[in-house]
Coordinates of C-alpha atoms and ligand atoms in Angstrom, one line a residue:
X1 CA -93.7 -65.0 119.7
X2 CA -94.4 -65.2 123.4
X3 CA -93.5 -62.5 126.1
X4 CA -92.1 -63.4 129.4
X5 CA -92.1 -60.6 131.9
X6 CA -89.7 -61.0 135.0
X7 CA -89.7 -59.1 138.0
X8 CA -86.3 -57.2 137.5
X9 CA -83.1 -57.0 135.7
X10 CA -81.5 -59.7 138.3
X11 CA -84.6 -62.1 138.1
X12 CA -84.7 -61.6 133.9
X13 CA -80.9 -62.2 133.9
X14 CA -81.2 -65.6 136.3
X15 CA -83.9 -66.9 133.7
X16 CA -82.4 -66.3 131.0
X17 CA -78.9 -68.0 131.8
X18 CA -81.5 -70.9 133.0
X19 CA -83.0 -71.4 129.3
X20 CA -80.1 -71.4 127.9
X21 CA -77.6 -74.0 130.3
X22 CA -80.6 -76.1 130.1
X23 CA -80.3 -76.3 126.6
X24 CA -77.1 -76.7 126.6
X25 CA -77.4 -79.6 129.0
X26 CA -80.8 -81.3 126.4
X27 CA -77.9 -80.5 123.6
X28 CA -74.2 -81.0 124.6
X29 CA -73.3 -79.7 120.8
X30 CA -75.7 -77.1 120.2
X31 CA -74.7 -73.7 118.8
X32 CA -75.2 -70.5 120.0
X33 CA -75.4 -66.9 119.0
X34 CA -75.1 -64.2 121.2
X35 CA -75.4 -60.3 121.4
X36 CA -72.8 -58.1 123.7
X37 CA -73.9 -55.4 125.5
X38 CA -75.2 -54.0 128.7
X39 CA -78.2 -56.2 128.9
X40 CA -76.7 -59.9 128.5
X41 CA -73.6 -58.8 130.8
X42 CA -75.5 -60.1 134.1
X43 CA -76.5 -63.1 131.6
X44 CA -73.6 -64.3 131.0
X45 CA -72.2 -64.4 134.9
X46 CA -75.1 -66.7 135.6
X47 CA -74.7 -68.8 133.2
X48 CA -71.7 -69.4 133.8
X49 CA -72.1 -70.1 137.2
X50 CA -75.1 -72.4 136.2
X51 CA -72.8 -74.2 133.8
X52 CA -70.2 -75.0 136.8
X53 CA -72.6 -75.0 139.8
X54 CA -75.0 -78.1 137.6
X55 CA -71.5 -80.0 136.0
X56 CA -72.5 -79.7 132.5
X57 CA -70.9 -80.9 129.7
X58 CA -70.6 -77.4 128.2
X59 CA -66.5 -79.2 125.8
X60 CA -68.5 -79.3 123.3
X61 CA -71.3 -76.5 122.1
X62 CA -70.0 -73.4 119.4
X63 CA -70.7 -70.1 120.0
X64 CA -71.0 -67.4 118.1
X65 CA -70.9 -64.0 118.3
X66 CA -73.7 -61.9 116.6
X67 CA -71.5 -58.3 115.5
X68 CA -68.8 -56.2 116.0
X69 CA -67.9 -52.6 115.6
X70 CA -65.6 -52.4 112.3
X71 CA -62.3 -51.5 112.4
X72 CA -62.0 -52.5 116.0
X73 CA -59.0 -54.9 117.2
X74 CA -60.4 -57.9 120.1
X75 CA -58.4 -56.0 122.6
X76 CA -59.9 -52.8 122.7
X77 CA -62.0 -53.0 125.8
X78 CA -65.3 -51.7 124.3
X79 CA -65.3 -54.5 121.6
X80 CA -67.6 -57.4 121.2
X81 CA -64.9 -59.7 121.3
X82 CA -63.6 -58.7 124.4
X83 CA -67.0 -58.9 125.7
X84 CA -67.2 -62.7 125.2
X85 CA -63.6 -63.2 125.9
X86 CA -64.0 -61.5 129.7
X87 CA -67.6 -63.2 130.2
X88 CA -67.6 -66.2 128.2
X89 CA -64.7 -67.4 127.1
X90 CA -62.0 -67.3 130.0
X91 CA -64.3 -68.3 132.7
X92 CA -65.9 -71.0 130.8
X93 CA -62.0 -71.8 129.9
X94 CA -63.7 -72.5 126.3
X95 CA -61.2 -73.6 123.2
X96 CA -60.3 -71.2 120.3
X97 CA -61.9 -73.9 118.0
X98 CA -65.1 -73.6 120.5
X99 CA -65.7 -69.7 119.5
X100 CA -66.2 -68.0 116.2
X101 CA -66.1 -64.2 115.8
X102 CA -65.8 -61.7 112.7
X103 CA -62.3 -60.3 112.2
X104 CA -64.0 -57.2 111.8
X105 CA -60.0 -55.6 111.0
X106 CA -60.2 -58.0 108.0
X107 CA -58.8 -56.3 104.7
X108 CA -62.0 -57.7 103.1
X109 CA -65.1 -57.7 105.3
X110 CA -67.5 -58.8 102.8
X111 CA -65.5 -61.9 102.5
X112 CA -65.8 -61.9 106.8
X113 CA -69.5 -61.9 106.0
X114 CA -69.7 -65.0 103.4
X115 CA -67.6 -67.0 106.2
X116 CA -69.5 -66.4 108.6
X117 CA -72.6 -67.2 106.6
X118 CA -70.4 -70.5 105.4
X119 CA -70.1 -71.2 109.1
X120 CA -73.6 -71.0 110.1
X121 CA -74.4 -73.2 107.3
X122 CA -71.4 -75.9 107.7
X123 CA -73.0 -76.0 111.8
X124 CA -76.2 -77.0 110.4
X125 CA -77.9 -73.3 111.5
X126 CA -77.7 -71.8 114.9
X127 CA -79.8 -73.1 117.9
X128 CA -80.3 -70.1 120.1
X129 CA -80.0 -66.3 119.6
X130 CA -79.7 -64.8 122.2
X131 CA -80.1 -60.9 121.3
X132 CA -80.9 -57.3 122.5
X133 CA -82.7 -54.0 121.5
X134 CA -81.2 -51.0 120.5
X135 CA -82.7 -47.8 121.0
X136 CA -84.1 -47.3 117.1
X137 CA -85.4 -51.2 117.4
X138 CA -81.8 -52.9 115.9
X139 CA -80.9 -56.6 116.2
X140 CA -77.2 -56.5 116.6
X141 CA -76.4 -54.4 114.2
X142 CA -79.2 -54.4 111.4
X143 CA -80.5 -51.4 111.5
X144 CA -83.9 -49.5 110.5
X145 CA -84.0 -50.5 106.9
X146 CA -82.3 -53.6 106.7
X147 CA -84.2 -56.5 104.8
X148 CA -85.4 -58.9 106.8
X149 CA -83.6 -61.8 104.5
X150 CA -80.6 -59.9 104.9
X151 CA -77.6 -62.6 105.8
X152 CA -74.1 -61.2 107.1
X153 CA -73.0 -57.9 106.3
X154 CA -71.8 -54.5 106.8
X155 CA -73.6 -51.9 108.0
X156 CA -73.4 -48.4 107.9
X157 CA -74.9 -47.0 111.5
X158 CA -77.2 -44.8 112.7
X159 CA -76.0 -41.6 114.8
X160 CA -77.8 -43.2 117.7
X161 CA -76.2 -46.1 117.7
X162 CA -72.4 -44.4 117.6
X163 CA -74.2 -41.9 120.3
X164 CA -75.2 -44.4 122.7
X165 CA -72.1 -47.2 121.6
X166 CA -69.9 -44.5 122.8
X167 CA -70.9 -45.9 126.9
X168 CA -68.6 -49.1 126.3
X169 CA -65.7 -47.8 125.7
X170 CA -63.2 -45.6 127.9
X171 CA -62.9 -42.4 126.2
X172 CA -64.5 -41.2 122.8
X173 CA -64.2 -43.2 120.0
X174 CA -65.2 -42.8 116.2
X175 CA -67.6 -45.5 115.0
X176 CA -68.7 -45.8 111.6
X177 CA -69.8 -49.0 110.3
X178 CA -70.6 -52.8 112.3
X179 CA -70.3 -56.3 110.7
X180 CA -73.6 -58.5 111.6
X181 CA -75.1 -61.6 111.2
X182 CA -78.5 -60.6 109.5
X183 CA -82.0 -61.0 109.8
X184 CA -81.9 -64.6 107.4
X185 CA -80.3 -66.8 110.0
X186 CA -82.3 -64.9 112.7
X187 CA -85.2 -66.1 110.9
X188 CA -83.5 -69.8 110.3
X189 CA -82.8 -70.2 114.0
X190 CA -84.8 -72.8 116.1
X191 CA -85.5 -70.5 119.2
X192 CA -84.4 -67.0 119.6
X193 CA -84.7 -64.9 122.7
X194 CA -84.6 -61.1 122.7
X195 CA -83.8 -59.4 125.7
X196 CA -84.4 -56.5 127.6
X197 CA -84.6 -54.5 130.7
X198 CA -85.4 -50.8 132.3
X199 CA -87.9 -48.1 131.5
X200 CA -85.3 -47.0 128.7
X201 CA -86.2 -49.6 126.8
X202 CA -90.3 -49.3 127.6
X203 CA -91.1 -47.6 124.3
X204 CA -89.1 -49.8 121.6
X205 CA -90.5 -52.8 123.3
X206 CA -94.0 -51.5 123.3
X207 CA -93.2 -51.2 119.4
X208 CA -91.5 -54.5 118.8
X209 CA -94.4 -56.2 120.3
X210 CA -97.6 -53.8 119.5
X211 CA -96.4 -51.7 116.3
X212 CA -96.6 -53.0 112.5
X213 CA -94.1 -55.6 111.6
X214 CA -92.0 -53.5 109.0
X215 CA -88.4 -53.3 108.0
X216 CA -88.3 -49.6 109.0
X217 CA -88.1 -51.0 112.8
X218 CA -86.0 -54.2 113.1
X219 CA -87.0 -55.8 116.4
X220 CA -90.4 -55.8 115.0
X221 CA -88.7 -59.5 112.9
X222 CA -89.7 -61.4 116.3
X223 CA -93.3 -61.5 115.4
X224 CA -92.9 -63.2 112.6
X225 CA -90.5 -66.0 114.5
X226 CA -92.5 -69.2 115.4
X227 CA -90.2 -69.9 118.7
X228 CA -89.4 -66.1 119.5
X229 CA -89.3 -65.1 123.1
X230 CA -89.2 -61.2 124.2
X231 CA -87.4 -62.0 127.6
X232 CA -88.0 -58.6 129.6
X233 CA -88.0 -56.8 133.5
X234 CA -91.3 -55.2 134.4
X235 CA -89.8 -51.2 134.0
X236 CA -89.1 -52.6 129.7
X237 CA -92.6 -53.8 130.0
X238 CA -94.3 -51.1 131.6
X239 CA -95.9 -49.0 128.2
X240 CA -97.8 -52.8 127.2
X241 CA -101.1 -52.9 127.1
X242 CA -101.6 -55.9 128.9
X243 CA -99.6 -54.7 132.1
Ligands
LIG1 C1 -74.4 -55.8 120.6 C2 -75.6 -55.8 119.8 C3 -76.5 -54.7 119.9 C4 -77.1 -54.5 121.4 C5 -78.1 -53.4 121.5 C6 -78.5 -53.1 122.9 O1 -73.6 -57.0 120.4 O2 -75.9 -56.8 119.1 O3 -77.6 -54.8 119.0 O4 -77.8 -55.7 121.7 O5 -77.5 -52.2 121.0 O6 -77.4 -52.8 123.7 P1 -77.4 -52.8 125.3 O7 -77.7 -54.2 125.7 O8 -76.1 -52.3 125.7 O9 -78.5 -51.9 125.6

């Protein structure tokens, strides 16, 4: 695991689009995996731009979206899918073949999980996560607890990840449970990049980066990755040691 500090959220966000439309450009069919969210929103603007701005050949990479909030339709504006389909998607004028998400309305969402895990498998395993923090150390939505062979499932979430969910969406909404890609195809992916910016964020980096690698704090998995970058802004960076 390597640590890459950038002066702020702008400069980490510029970088960041930069690693990954350069591999994209190295890999016209790569796949990638990506995490919605505050932190890869100015992420994705760049690398769209960077896409357009350097002509790549971006017809034919597959992306895929890390969670989603069960229960939740694409169109509620708070969702994941939306997210992607705002950021991603419509700019980047991507196919529907291009993109895979969970149906996390699905009747059956364990079933969502072992297609998803089919998927990831049938693509020959993802080339680039791109993921952030939450504020008790999850990875999309694996939270404290989850095994760290864990492949897709449903997870039953924290209070402070409903709490602090509640900031992408319009009004109040009841959360309960999220459908996640888990800590297995983390693990099986070539290079994953976690993310992460402002001094909210100091402490759980700090802990993903200095504290015991243990299952009781997820983000603390990116030790153990052989290509596993912690992508963050000086303020996430400020309680390291070596600052
Ligand atoms: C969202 C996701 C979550 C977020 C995390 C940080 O798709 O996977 O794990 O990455 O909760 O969220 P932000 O970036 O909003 O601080």
């Amino acid at each position: 695991m390597q640590v890459l500090t950038f002066k702020d959220y702008e400069e980490l966000s510029a970088n960041t689009a930069g690693f990954i439309a350069d591999a994209i450009a190295d890999n016209p069919s790569l796949t990638l995996c990506m995490a919605s969210g505050s932190t890869p929103a100015l992420t994705c603007d760049f690398l769209v731009k960077k896409l357009k701005d350097d002509k790549t050949d971006y017809s034919k990479f597959s992306f895929i979206g890390l969670d989603e909030w069960a229960g939740l339709p694409p169109t509620n504006t708070g969702s994941c899918h939306y997210f992607f389909k705002t950021k991603i998607f419509e700019p980047l004028k991507l196919r529907s073949s291009q993109y895979y998400l969970f149906n996390a309305q699905a009747a059956n969402l364990q079933k969502e999980c072992r297609a998803m895990d089919q998927l990831i498998i049938d693509k020959g395993g993802i080339d680039i996560m791109l993921v952030g923090i939450g504020m008790n150390g999850h990875i999309g939505f694996n939270e404290p607890g989850t095994s760290f062979t864990a492949l897709s499932h449903v997870a039953e979430l924290e209070e402070i990840t409903k709490s602090v969910g509640q900031k992408y969406f319009d009004g109040p909404v009841e959360l309960g449970k999220g459908i996640t890609i888990g800590f297995g195809h983390l693990m099986n992916t070539k290079k994953v990049f976690l993310m992460a910016n402002g001094s909210k964020k100091a402490e759980v980096i700090k802990k993903t980066i200095e504290g015991p690698v243990t299952e009781s704090f997820p983000a603390s998995i990116m030790q153990k990755h052989t290509d596993g970058f912690i992508l963050i802004d000086e303020e996430a960076g400020s309680l390291l040691k070596d600052q």
